[in-house]
Short mmCIF file of C-alpha atoms in Angstrom, two decimals:
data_model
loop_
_atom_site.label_atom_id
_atom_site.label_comp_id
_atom_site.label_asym_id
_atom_site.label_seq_id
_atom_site.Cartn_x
_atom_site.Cartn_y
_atom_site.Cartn_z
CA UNK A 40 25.88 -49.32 -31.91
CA UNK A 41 22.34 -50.09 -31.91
CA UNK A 42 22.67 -51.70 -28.40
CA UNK A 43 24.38 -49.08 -26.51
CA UNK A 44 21.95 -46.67 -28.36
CA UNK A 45 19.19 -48.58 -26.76
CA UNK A 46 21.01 -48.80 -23.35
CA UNK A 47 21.14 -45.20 -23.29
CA UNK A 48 17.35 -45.19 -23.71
CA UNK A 49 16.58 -47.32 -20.99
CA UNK A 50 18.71 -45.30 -18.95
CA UNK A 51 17.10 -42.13 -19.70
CA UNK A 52 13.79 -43.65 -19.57
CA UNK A 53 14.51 -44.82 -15.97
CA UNK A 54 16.06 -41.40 -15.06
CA UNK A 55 12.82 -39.64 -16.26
CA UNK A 56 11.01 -41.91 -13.94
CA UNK A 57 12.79 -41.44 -11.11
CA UNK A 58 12.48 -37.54 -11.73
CA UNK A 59 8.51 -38.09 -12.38
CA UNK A 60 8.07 -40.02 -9.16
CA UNK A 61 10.20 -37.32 -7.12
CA UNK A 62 8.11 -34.50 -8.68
CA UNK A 63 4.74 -35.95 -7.57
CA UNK A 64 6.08 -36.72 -3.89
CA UNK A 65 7.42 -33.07 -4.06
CA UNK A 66 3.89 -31.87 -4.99
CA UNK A 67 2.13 -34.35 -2.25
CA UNK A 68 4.33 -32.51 0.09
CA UNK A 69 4.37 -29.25 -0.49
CA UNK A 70 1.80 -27.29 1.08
CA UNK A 71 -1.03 -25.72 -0.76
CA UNK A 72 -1.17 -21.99 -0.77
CA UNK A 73 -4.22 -19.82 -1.79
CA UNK A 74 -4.54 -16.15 -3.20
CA UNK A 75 -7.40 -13.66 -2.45
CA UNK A 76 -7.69 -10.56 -4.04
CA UNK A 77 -9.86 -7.09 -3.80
CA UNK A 78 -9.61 -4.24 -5.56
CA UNK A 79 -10.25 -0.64 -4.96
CA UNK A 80 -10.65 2.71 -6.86
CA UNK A 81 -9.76 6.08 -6.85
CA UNK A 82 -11.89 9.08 -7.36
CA UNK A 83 -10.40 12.12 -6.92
CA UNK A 84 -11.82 15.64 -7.26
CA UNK A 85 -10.09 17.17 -9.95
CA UNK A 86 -12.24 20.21 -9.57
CA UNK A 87 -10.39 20.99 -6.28
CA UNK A 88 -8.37 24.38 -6.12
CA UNK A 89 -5.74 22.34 -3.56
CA UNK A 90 -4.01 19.77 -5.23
CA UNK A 91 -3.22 16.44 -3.30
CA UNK A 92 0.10 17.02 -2.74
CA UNK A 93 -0.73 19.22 0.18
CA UNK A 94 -1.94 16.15 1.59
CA UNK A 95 1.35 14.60 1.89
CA UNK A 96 3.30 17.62 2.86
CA UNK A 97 3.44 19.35 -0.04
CA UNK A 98 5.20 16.96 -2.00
CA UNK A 99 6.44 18.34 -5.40
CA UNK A 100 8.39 16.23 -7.75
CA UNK A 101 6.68 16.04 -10.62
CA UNK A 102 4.12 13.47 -9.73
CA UNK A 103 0.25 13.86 -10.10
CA UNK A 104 -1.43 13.71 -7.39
CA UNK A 105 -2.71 10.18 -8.21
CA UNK A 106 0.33 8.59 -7.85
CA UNK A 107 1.51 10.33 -4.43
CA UNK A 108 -1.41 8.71 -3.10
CA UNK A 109 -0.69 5.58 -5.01
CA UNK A 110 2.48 5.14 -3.35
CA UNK A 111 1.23 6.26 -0.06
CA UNK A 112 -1.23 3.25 -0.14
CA UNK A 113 1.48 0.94 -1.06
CA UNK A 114 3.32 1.97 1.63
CA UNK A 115 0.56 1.40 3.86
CA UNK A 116 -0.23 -1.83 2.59
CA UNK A 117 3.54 -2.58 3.07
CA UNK A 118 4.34 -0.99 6.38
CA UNK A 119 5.28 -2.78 8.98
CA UNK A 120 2.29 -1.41 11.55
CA UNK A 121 -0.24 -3.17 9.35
CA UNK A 122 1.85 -6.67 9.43
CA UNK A 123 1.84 -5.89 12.89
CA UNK A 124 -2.04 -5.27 13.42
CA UNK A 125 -2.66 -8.57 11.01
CA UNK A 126 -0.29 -10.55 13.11
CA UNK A 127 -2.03 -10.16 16.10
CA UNK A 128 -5.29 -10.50 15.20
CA UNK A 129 -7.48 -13.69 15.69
CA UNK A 130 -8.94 -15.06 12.52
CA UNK A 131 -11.04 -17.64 11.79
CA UNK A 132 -9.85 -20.84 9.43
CA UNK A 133 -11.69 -23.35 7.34
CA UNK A 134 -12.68 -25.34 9.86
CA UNK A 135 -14.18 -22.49 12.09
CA UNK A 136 -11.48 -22.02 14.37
CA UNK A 137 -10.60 -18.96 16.13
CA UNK A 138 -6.75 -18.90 15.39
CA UNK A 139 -4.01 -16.25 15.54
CA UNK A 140 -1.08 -16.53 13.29
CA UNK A 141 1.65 -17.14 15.73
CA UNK A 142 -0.51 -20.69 16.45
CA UNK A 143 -1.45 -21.25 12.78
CA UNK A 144 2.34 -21.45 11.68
CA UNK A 145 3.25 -23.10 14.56
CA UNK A 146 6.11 -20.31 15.38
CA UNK A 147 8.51 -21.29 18.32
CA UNK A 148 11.52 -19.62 20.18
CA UNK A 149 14.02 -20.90 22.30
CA UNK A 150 12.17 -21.01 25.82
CA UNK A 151 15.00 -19.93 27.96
CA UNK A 152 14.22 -16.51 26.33
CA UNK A 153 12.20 -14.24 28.82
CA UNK A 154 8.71 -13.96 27.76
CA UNK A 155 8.71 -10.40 26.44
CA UNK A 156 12.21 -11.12 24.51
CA UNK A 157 10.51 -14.22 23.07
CA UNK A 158 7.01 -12.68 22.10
CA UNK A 159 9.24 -10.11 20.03
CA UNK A 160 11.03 -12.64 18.45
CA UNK A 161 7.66 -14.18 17.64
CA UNK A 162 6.34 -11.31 16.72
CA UNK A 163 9.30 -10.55 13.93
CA UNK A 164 9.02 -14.50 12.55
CA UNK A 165 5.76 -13.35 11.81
CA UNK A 166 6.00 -9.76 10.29
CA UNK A 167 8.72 -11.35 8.05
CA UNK A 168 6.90 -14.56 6.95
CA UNK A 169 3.73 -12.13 5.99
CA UNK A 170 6.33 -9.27 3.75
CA UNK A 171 5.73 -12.28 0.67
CA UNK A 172 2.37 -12.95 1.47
CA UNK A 173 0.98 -9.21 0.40
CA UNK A 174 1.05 -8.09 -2.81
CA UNK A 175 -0.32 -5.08 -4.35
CA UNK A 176 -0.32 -4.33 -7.94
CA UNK A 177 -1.95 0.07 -9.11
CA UNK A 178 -2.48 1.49 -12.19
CA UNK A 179 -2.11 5.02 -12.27
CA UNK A 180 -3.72 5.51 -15.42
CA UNK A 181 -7.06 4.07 -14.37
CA UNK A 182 -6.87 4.54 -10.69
CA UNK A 183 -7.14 0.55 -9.89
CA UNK A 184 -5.50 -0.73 -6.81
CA UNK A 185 -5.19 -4.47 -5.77
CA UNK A 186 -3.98 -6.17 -2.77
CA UNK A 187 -3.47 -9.53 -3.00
CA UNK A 188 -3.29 -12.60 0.22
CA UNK A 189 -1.69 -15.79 0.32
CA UNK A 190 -2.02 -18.41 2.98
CA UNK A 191 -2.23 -21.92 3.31
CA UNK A 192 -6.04 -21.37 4.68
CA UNK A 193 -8.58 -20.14 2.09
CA UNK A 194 -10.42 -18.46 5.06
CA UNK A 195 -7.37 -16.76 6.50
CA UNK A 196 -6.46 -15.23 2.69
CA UNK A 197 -9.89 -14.00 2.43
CA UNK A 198 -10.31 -12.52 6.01
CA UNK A 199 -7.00 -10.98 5.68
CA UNK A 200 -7.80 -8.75 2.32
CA UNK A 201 -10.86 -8.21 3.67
CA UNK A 202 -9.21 -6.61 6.51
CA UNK A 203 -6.49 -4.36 4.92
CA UNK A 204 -9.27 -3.42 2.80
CA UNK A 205 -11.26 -2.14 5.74
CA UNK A 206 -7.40 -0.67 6.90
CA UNK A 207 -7.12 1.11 3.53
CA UNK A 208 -10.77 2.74 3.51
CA UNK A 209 -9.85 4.00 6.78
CA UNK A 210 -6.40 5.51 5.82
CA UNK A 211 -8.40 7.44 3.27
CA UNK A 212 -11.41 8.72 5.49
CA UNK A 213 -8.09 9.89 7.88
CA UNK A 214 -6.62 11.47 5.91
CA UNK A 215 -9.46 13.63 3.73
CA UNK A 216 -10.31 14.46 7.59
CA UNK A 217 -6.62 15.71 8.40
CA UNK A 218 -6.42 17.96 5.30
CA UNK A 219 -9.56 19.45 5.79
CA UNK A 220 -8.72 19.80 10.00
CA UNK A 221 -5.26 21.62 8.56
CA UNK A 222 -6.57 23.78 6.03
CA UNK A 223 -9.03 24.80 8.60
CA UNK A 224 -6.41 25.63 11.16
CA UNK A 225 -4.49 27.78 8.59
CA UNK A 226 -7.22 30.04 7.46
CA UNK A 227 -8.47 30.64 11.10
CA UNK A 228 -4.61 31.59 11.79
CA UNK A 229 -4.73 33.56 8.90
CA UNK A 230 -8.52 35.34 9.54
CA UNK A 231 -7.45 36.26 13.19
CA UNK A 232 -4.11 37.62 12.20
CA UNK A 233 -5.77 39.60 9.30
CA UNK A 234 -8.44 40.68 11.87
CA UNK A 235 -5.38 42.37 14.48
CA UNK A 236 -4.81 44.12 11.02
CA UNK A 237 -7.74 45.52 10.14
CA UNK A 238 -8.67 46.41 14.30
CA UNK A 239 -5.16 48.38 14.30
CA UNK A 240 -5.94 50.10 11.13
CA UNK A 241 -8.95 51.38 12.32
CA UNK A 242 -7.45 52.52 15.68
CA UNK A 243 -4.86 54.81 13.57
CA UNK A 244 -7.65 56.30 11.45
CA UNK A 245 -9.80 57.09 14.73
CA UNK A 246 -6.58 58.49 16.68
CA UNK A 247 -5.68 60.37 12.97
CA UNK A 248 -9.03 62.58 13.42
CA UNK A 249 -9.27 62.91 17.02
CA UNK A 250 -5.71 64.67 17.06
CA UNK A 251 -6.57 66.20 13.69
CA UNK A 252 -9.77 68.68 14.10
CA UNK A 253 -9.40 70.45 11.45
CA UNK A 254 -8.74 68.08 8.53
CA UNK A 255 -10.23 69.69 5.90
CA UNK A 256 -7.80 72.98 6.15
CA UNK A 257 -5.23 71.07 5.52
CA UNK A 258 -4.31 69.30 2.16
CA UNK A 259 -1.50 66.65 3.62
CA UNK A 260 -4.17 65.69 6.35
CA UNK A 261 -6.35 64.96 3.69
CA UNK A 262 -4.05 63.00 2.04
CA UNK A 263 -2.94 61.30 5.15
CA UNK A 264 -6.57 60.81 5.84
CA UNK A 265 -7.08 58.85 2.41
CA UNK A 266 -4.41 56.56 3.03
CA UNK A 267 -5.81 55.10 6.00
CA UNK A 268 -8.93 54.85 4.65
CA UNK A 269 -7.36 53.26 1.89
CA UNK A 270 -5.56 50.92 4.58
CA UNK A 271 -8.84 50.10 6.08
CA UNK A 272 -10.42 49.11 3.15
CA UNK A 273 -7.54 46.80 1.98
CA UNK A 274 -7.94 44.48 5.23
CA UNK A 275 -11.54 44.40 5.08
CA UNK A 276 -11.18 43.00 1.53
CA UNK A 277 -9.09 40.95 2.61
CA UNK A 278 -10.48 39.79 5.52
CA UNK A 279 -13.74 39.61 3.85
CA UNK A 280 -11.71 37.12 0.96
CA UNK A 281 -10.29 34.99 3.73
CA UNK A 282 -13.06 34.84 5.65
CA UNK A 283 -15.15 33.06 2.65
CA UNK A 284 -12.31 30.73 1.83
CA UNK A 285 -13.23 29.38 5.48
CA UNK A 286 -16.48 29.18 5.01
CA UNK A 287 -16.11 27.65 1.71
CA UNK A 288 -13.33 24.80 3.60
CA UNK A 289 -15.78 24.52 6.04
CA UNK A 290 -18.41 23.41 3.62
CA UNK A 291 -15.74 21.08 1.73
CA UNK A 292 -14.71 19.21 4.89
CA UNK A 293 -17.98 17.16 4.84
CA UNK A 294 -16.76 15.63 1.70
CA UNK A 295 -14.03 14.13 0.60
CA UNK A 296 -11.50 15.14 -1.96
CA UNK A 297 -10.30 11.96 -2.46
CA UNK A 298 -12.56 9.24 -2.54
CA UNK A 299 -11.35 5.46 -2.52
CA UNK A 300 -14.33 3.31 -3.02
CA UNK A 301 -14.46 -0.86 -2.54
CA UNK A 302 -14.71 -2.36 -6.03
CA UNK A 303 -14.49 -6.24 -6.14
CA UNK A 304 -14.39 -7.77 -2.49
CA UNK A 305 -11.89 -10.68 -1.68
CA UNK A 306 -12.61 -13.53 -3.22
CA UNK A 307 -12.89 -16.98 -1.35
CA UNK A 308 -10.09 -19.38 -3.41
CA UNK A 309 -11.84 -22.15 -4.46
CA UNK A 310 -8.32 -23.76 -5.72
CA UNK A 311 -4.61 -23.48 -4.51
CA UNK A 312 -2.61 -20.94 -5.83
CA UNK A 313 0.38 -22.99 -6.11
CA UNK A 314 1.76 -25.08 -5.95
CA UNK A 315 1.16 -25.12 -10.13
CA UNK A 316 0.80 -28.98 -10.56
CA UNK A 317 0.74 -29.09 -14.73
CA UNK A 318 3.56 -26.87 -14.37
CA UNK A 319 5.62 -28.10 -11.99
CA UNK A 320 5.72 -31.61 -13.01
CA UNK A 321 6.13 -30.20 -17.17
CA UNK A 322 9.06 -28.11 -16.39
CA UNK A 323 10.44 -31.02 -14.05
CA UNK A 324 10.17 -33.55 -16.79
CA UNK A 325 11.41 -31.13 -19.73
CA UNK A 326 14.89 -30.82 -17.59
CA UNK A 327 15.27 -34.14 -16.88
CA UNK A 328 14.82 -35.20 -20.43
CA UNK A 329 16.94 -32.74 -21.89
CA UNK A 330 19.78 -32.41 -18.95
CA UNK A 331 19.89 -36.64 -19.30
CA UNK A 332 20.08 -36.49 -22.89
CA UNK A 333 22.98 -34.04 -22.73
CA UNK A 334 24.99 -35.99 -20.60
CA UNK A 335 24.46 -39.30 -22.54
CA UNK A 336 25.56 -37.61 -26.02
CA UNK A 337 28.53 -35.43 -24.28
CA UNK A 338 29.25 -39.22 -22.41
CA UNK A 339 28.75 -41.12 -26.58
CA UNK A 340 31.82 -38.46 -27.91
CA UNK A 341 33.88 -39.07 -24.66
CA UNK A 342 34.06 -42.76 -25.33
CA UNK A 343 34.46 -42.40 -29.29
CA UNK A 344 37.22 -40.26 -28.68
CA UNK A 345 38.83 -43.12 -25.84
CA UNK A 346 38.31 -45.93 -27.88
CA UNK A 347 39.75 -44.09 -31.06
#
């Protein structure tokens, strides 16, 4: 008993070796990938009359209107425009290099393909390969938002945060500038149209006395009288109340509402973000040992119950 016992230990011992020596050969292989991050945060003016969800179209679903804009900037981050834009950029790697992407991984299409079929091809390969390559992580409860980068080129990860951070700042800037254009647009609608009210209610009071001499004969042209005063006054006050909203949008369009603000810039990754080599070659060793063990005992009670 004691010799097949100590069979079954060599065997394992050998199997765990094998395993071992794979692992490392995996790990010499695979290629090293790196992770840069930046972070950015929100400052919104809770002050504001006009909530944020007149930035986005009037979006009402019982969000804040931190998170609409945290899941509009995730969607940016995301879409497929700024995979595009990244894509087809020229970056610079570790050694210096002017490099686009399409060189860097080396992408290739069949070359019987027309060149504009084949570019777009290209072009997909690409936007694909980069969808797991950008990761963004938000916290609506402090306003935090990170984007992180990994590539096989420390230089390309930390270009390429730097860049959607630039692309996010941007976004923001846009649209604080839309909002304020729109808002704009809608109270000078809104100040002319009330203006065409005022100018006709004027008109009827100044046609009302020139076809009424004697006004003060009469008590229903008096009354009559009244009410187009009355009229008049209404759409000054309002036009008066509109026309200070403008100035007051006016005056809030050279500052922003929502304010995104660069907090940590990407870092340069000193060290590979995986592959995890402690890891890797723990986990790899754990399963062998325990899946060979298995076997051997399950393998022990087949052959008692044989022999028996």
């Amino acid at each position: 008993m004691f010799k097949i016992k100590k069979a079954v230990k060599k065997k394992i011992i050998r199997i765990n070796i094998v395993t071992f020596i794979f692992t490392l050969l995996f790990l010499y292989l695979s290629t090293p990938l790196y992770k840069s991050e930046t972070s950015l945060y929100l400052i919104s003016d809770s002050k504001s009359p006009r909530s944020l969800s007149a930035l986005f179209g009037g979006v009402s679903s019982g969000m804040s209107a931190d998170t609409i804009l945290f899941f509009d900037l995730r969607d940016v981050v995301q879409s497929r425009m700024l995979r595009e834009k990244i894509f087809l950029s020229t970056w610079q790697n570790k050694d210096n290099q002017n490099i686009a992407l399409k060189d860097f991984w080396e992408l290739e299409v069949d070359e019987n393909l027309t060149k504009k079929l084949a570019d777009n091809k290209i072009l997909h390969k690409g936007v694909k390969r980069l969808e797991d390559r950008i990761e963004t992580n938000y916290s609506l409860s402090t306003g935090l938002f990170k984007v992180s980068v990994i590539m096989e080129d420390p230089n390309l990860s930390q270009q390429i945060a730097n860049e959607i951070n630039n692309i996010i700042l941007d976004y923001a800037n846009n649209i604080n500038q839309i909002k304020a254009q729109k808002e704009l647009e809608f109270l000078n609608d809104k100040l002319n149209d009330k203006m065409q009210s005022l100018k006709k209610s004027e008109d009827n009071l100044k046609n009302f006395i020139e076809d009424n001499i004697d006004i003060s004969s009469s008590p229903y042209l008096l009354v009559e009288k009244a009410r187009l005063e009355r009229a008049i006054k209404i759409n000054d006050q309002i036009y008066q109340l509109i026309l200070a909203e403008k100035e007051t949008a006016e005056i809030k369009s050279q500052k922003s509402n929502v304010i995104i603000t660069r907090l940590d810039h990407p870092n340069y990754p000193v060290k590979p973000f995986s592959p995890n080599y402690f890891s890797t070659v723990f986990v790899m060793m754990f399963l062998s040992l325990s899946l060979s063990m298995i076997y051997f005992h399950f393998n022990d009670i087949k052959s008692f119950f044989i022999n028996d």
